[in-house]
Coordinates of C-alpha atoms in Angstrom, one line a residue:
M3 CA 17.3 6.8 11.3
S4 CA 13.6 6.9 10.2
N5 CA 14.4 9.9 7.9
R6 CA 17.2 8.0 6.4
L7 CA 14.9 5.0 5.8
K8 CA 12.4 7.2 3.8
E9 CA 15.3 8.7 1.8
L10 CA 16.5 5.2 1.0
L11 CA 13.1 4.1 -0.2
Q12 CA 12.6 7.2 -2.3
D13 CA 15.4 5.9 -4.5
C14 CA 14.4 2.2 -4.5
S15 CA 11.8 -0.2 -3.1
V16 CA 12.4 -3.3 -1.1
E17 CA 10.2 -6.4 -1.8
A18 CA 9.8 -9.6 0.2
S19 CA 7.6 -12.6 -0.1
A20 CA 6.8 -15.6 2.1
P21 CA 4.7 -18.8 1.6
C22 CA 1.6 -19.9 3.4
R23 CA 1.1 -23.5 4.5
I24 CA -1.1 -26.6 5.1
D25 CA -0.7 -28.3 8.5
M26 CA -1.4 -31.2 10.8
G27 CA -1.1 -31.0 14.6
G28 CA -1.6 -27.3 14.9
T29 CA -2.5 -25.8 18.3
L30 CA 0.3 -27.9 19.8
D31 CA 2.6 -25.0 18.9
I32 CA 0.8 -22.8 21.5
P33 CA 2.9 -22.6 24.8
V34 CA 0.1 -23.8 27.2
F35 CA -0.2 -27.0 25.2
Y36 CA 3.5 -27.8 24.6
Y37 CA 4.6 -27.0 28.1
A38 CA 2.0 -29.3 29.6
L39 CA 2.7 -32.0 27.0
H40 CA 6.5 -31.6 26.8
H41 CA 7.1 -35.1 28.1
L42 CA 5.5 -36.3 24.8
S43 CA 7.8 -34.2 22.6
P44 CA 4.9 -32.5 20.8
C45 CA 5.3 -31.5 17.2
T46 CA 3.4 -29.9 14.3
F47 CA 3.7 -30.8 10.7
N48 CA 3.4 -28.3 7.9
A49 CA 4.2 -27.9 4.2
A50 CA 4.8 -24.5 2.7
L51 CA 2.7 -23.7 -0.4
A52 CA 3.6 -21.9 -3.6
L53 CA 0.9 -19.3 -2.6
R54 CA 3.0 -16.3 -1.6
T55 CA 2.3 -13.1 0.3
R56 CA 4.3 -10.3 -1.2
V57 CA 5.1 -7.0 0.4
T58 CA 6.7 -3.9 -1.0
L59 CA 8.2 -1.0 1.0
C60 CA 8.5 2.4 -0.7
A61 CA 8.3 6.1 0.3
N62 CA 4.9 7.5 1.0
D63 CA 3.9 10.9 -0.3
S64 CA 3.4 12.2 3.3
D65 CA 5.1 11.6 6.6
M66 CA 2.4 9.2 7.6
V67 CA 2.7 5.4 7.5
K68 CA 0.3 3.9 4.9
V69 CA -0.7 0.2 4.4
S70 CA -2.5 -1.1 1.3
S71 CA -3.7 -4.7 1.0
R72 CA -6.1 -6.5 -1.3
G73 CA -9.5 -6.8 0.3
F74 CA -9.1 -3.8 2.5
E75 CA -9.3 -0.1 2.1
S76 CA -5.9 1.6 2.2
A77 CA -5.2 3.3 5.5
E78 CA -2.7 5.8 6.7
F79 CA -1.9 7.3 10.1
Q80 CA 0.7 9.3 11.9
L81 CA 3.1 6.6 13.1
D82 CA 2.6 6.9 16.8
S83 CA -1.2 7.0 16.6
A84 CA -1.5 4.0 14.2
P85 CA -4.2 1.7 15.6
F86 CA -3.2 -1.9 16.3
D87 CA -6.9 -2.9 16.5
H88 CA -7.3 -2.0 12.8
P89 CA -7.8 -4.9 10.4
L90 CA -4.2 -4.3 9.3
G91 CA -3.1 -3.7 12.8
I92 CA -0.3 -6.2 12.8
I93 CA 1.3 -4.5 9.9
F94 CA 1.0 -1.1 11.5
A95 CA 2.5 -2.6 14.7
I96 CA 5.6 -3.7 12.8
A97 CA 5.8 -0.3 11.1
V98 CA 5.8 1.3 14.5
Y99 CA 8.5 -1.1 15.7
Y100 CA 10.7 -0.1 12.8
R101 CA 9.9 3.6 13.1
A102 CA 8.6 3.7 9.6
H103 CA 7.6 7.4 9.3
G104 CA 6.6 8.2 5.7
I105 CA 6.6 4.6 4.5
H106 CA 4.0 2.9 2.2
I107 CA 3.6 -0.8 2.8
T108 CA 1.8 -2.8 0.1
V109 CA 0.6 -6.3 0.8
E110 CA -0.6 -8.7 -1.9
S111 CA -1.5 -12.4 -1.3
D112 CA -2.0 -15.3 -3.6
S113 CA -4.2 -17.0 -1.1
P114 CA -7.8 -16.1 -0.4
P115 CA -8.4 -13.8 2.6
K116 CA -9.0 -15.5 5.9
S117 CA -8.3 -18.9 4.3
A118 CA -6.6 -20.4 7.4
L119 CA -3.4 -20.9 5.5
G120 CA -1.3 -18.6 7.7
G121 CA -1.3 -15.7 5.3
S122 CA -1.4 -13.0 8.0
S123 CA 1.7 -14.5 9.6
A124 CA 3.4 -14.8 6.3
A125 CA 2.7 -11.1 5.6
A126 CA 4.1 -10.2 9.0
L127 CA 7.3 -12.2 8.4
A128 CA 7.7 -10.7 4.9
V129 CA 7.3 -7.2 6.2
I130 CA 9.9 -7.8 8.9
A131 CA 12.3 -9.3 6.3
A132 CA 11.8 -6.2 4.0
F133 CA 12.5 -3.7 6.8
D134 CA 15.5 -5.8 7.9
R135 CA 16.9 -5.6 4.4
A136 CA 16.3 -1.8 4.2
Y137 CA 18.1 -1.3 7.5
Q138 CA 21.0 -3.4 6.3
E139 CA 21.4 -0.9 3.5
L140 CA 21.6 1.8 6.2
G141 CA 24.4 -0.1 7.9
E142 CA 22.5 -2.2 10.5
R143 CA 23.3 -5.9 11.1
A144 CA 21.1 -8.5 9.5
L145 CA 18.5 -10.1 11.8
P146 CA 19.0 -13.9 12.1
V147 CA 16.0 -15.9 10.7
R148 CA 15.2 -17.3 14.2
R149 CA 14.9 -13.8 15.6
S150 CA 12.8 -12.7 12.6
V151 CA 10.4 -15.6 13.4
A152 CA 10.3 -14.7 17.1
L153 CA 9.7 -11.0 16.4
A154 CA 6.8 -11.7 13.9
H155 CA 5.3 -14.2 16.4
D156 CA 5.6 -11.9 19.4
I157 CA 4.2 -8.8 17.7
E158 CA 1.2 -10.9 16.4
S159 CA 0.5 -12.4 19.8
A160 CA 0.8 -9.0 21.5
V161 CA -1.5 -7.2 19.0
L162 CA -4.2 -10.0 19.0
G163 CA -4.0 -10.2 22.8
I164 CA -4.1 -14.0 22.7
P165 CA -1.5 -16.8 22.8
C166 CA -0.5 -17.7 19.2
G167 CA 1.3 -20.6 17.8
L168 CA 4.6 -20.4 16.0
Q169 CA 4.2 -22.8 13.0
D170 CA 2.9 -20.2 10.5
Q171 CA 5.9 -18.0 10.9
L172 CA 8.2 -21.0 10.6
A173 CA 6.7 -22.2 7.3
A174 CA 6.9 -18.7 6.0
A175 CA 10.6 -18.3 7.0
Y176 CA 11.9 -21.7 6.0
G177 CA 9.6 -23.2 3.3
G178 CA 9.6 -26.9 2.5
V179 CA 8.0 -29.8 4.3
N180 CA 8.9 -30.0 8.0
A181 CA 8.1 -31.2 11.4
W182 CA 8.5 -28.7 14.2
Y183 CA 9.2 -29.9 17.7
W184 CA 8.3 -27.4 20.5
T185 CA 11.0 -27.0 23.2
V186 CA 10.6 -25.7 26.7
S187 CA 14.1 -24.5 27.7
P188 CA 13.9 -20.8 28.6
D189 CA 17.4 -20.2 27.3
G190 CA 17.2 -22.2 24.1
P191 CA 15.3 -21.9 20.9
R192 CA 11.6 -22.4 20.9
F193 CA 11.7 -25.1 18.3
E194 CA 13.7 -27.8 16.5
K195 CA 13.3 -28.4 12.8
Q196 CA 13.1 -31.8 11.1
S197 CA 13.1 -31.6 7.3
L198 CA 10.9 -34.5 6.0
M199 CA 11.8 -34.3 2.3
G200 CA 14.0 -32.6 -0.3
K201 CA 12.9 -30.8 -3.4
K202 CA 12.6 -33.9 -5.5
E203 CA 10.5 -35.8 -2.9
A204 CA 8.4 -32.7 -2.4
R205 CA 7.5 -32.8 -6.1
E206 CA 6.3 -36.3 -5.6
F207 CA 4.4 -35.4 -2.4
E208 CA 2.5 -32.7 -4.4
K209 CA 0.9 -35.5 -6.4
R210 CA -0.7 -36.8 -3.3
I211 CA -2.3 -33.6 -2.0
L212 CA -5.3 -31.5 -2.9
I213 CA -6.4 -28.2 -1.3
A214 CA -9.8 -26.5 -1.5
Y215 CA -11.0 -23.1 -0.2
C216 CA -14.6 -23.6 1.0
G217 CA -15.7 -20.1 0.2
I218 CA -16.3 -19.1 3.8
P219 CA -13.7 -17.2 5.8
H220 CA -12.4 -18.9 8.9
V221 CA -12.9 -17.6 12.4
S222 CA -9.9 -19.2 14.2
A223 CA -10.1 -17.1 17.4
D224 CA -13.3 -18.7 18.5
V225 CA -12.1 -22.3 17.9
N226 CA -8.7 -21.7 19.4
T227 CA -10.2 -20.0 22.5
T228 CA -12.5 -23.0 23.0
W229 CA -9.6 -25.5 22.7
M230 CA -7.5 -23.5 25.2
K231 CA -10.3 -23.1 27.7
Q232 CA -11.0 -26.8 27.5
F233 CA -7.4 -27.7 27.8
V234 CA -6.7 -25.4 30.8
S235 CA -9.8 -26.8 32.6
G236 CA -8.4 -30.3 32.2
S237 CA -11.6 -31.6 30.6
T238 CA -9.9 -32.5 27.3
R239 CA -6.3 -33.1 28.3
D240 CA -6.6 -36.8 27.4
K241 CA -7.7 -36.0 23.8
W242 CA -4.7 -33.7 23.3
V243 CA -2.4 -36.4 24.6
Q244 CA -3.9 -38.6 21.8
I245 CA -3.5 -35.7 19.2
A246 CA 0.1 -35.3 20.1
G247 CA 0.7 -39.0 19.6
L248 CA -1.2 -39.1 16.3
T249 CA 0.7 -36.1 15.0
A250 CA 4.0 -37.8 15.9
D251 CA 2.8 -40.9 14.1
F252 CA 1.8 -38.9 11.1
V253 CA 5.2 -37.3 10.9
D254 CA 7.0 -40.6 11.2
A255 CA 4.8 -42.1 8.5
V256 CA 5.4 -39.2 6.1
D257 CA 9.1 -39.4 6.8
K258 CA 9.1 -43.1 5.9
K259 CA 6.7 -42.6 3.0
D260 CA 4.1 -44.8 4.7
F261 CA 1.1 -42.8 3.5
P262 CA -1.6 -45.3 4.4
R263 CA -0.5 -44.9 8.1
A264 CA -0.3 -41.1 7.7
I265 CA -3.8 -41.0 6.3
K266 CA -5.1 -43.1 9.2
A267 CA -3.5 -40.8 11.8
M268 CA -4.8 -37.8 10.0
N269 CA -8.4 -38.9 10.1
K270 CA -8.2 -40.0 13.7
E271 CA -6.9 -36.6 14.7
V272 CA -9.7 -34.8 12.9
D273 CA -12.3 -37.1 14.6
L274 CA -10.9 -36.1 18.0
R275 CA -11.0 -32.4 17.1
L276 CA -14.7 -32.8 16.0
E277 CA -15.5 -34.4 19.4
M278 CA -14.2 -31.3 21.1
T279 CA -15.5 -28.6 18.6
P280 CA -18.1 -29.9 16.1
G281 CA -18.0 -26.4 14.4
V282 CA -14.4 -26.9 13.3
L283 CA -15.9 -28.2 10.1
N284 CA -18.8 -26.4 8.5
P285 CA -21.2 -28.3 6.2
I286 CA -19.2 -27.9 3.0
M287 CA -16.0 -28.9 4.8
H288 CA -17.8 -32.0 6.1
R289 CA -18.7 -33.0 2.6
L290 CA -15.1 -32.5 1.3
V291 CA -13.7 -34.6 4.2
Q292 CA -16.3 -37.3 3.6
A293 CA -15.6 -37.4 -0.1
A294 CA -11.9 -37.9 0.6
K295 CA -12.5 -40.6 3.1
E296 CA -14.6 -42.5 0.6
N297 CA -11.6 -42.6 -1.6
A298 CA -9.2 -43.9 1.0
A299 CA -7.7 -40.5 1.6
G300 CA -7.2 -38.3 4.7
A301 CA -8.6 -34.8 4.9
R302 CA -8.6 -32.1 7.5
F303 CA -9.1 -28.4 7.9
T304 CA -6.1 -26.0 7.8
G305 CA -5.2 -23.8 10.8
A306 CA -8.0 -23.8 13.3
G307 CA -10.7 -24.5 10.8
A308 CA -14.3 -23.2 11.1
G309 CA -14.1 -22.0 7.5
G310 CA -11.1 -21.5 5.3
C311 CA -9.5 -24.5 3.6
V312 CA -9.5 -28.3 3.6
W313 CA -6.6 -30.3 2.4
A314 CA -6.4 -34.0 1.4
L315 CA -3.6 -36.6 1.4
G316 CA -4.1 -39.8 -0.6
E317 CA -2.7 -42.3 -3.0
E318 CA -1.7 -40.8 -6.4
D319 CA -4.2 -43.0 -8.3
K320 CA -7.1 -41.7 -6.1
M321 CA -6.4 -38.0 -6.3
E322 CA -8.1 -37.3 -9.7
A323 CA -11.3 -38.9 -8.5
I324 CA -11.2 -36.8 -5.3
K325 CA -10.5 -33.7 -7.4
E326 CA -13.6 -34.3 -9.5
L327 CA -15.8 -34.9 -6.4
W328 CA -14.5 -31.8 -4.7
S329 CA -15.0 -29.7 -7.8
K330 CA -18.7 -30.7 -7.8
I331 CA -19.1 -29.9 -4.1
L332 CA -17.4 -26.6 -4.4
A333 CA -19.4 -25.5 -7.5
G334 CA -22.4 -25.1 -5.2
E335 CA -20.7 -22.6 -2.9
E336 CA -20.0 -19.0 -3.9
G337 CA -16.3 -18.2 -3.9
A338 CA -15.3 -21.8 -3.2
H339 CA -12.6 -23.3 -5.4
L340 CA -9.7 -25.6 -5.7
L341 CA -6.3 -24.0 -5.0
D342 CA -3.6 -24.7 -7.6
A343 CA -0.6 -24.8 -5.3
G344 CA 2.4 -27.1 -5.0
V345 CA 5.0 -27.2 -2.2
D346 CA 7.3 -24.2 -2.0
P347 CA 10.8 -25.3 -1.1
D348 CA 11.8 -21.7 -0.3
G349 CA 11.0 -19.6 2.7
V350 CA 11.1 -15.8 2.8
L351 CA 12.8 -14.1 -0.2
V352 CA 13.9 -10.5 -0.4
S353 CA 14.9 -8.3 -3.3
Q354 CA 15.6 -4.6 -3.9
R355 CA 15.0 -2.5 -7.0

């Protein structure tokens, strides 16, 4: 089948793209958290962004698998010796799963590298979608979206060697603005989806948000590991009960368009995270959050913080003032800038040419 795959991709290429996201209530999508807190119906909020990660599959010049991605040196290996501990190891692991002998995978992202917007998970989901389309052309059955999400998540968790959440893959797969409820039935799906707004409402929601890259790449593993160790020890369990409640309140407020209540919940949630891990906000992120609060807005890190991005939610008439303040703060940090990204209503998209 792998020879047929290369033959197919010599005649055409397959392209796929998936959005990244901003979020609230992350970490609750990791099993150790949502199993222990299942009686609270824990959920995570995210909004897909029109910052897409695009992948292309085509035939390589040799029988090796090759991966090229902005910000990294291109690398190629014999398929069964491709290293999963490489910076592009997740992509190589997916290539091995699909027996991609002689395939060149190109990855391009609209979001900054290590921006804590879920870009690596979006890339993994897009690569899986592209391979799935290619194999459909060879007569295989299409993979359901839920299975694509599970496959992307499981490969990422296995390669990284740590428990990972599911929200990034879900935003990449489905797009839009949603709440994800984490389920514990071993025979059922791992999540339930609540759509919080349609396309028209999402256009209005865009006017209330602002996103900034702080110029410093995030290091999520350290923060997530700390949160997990604290939670497992029982020392912070009470704070996570509060975080689950605040996230549920935030979701309900956004659903009802009660943004002052959503802002209040957002800021309280960040305060709890700071109590557990002060390093979740670096100095420039602290300044961005404070500037938003001074204008009656909410602001929080994306993903696991410790670098990457900050996003704000506020009243429409306050956002221009916050934008000006943030622009001044970001001007003093190399590589820092505002991100021009609205809500992406679409999830993963695939085409062939």
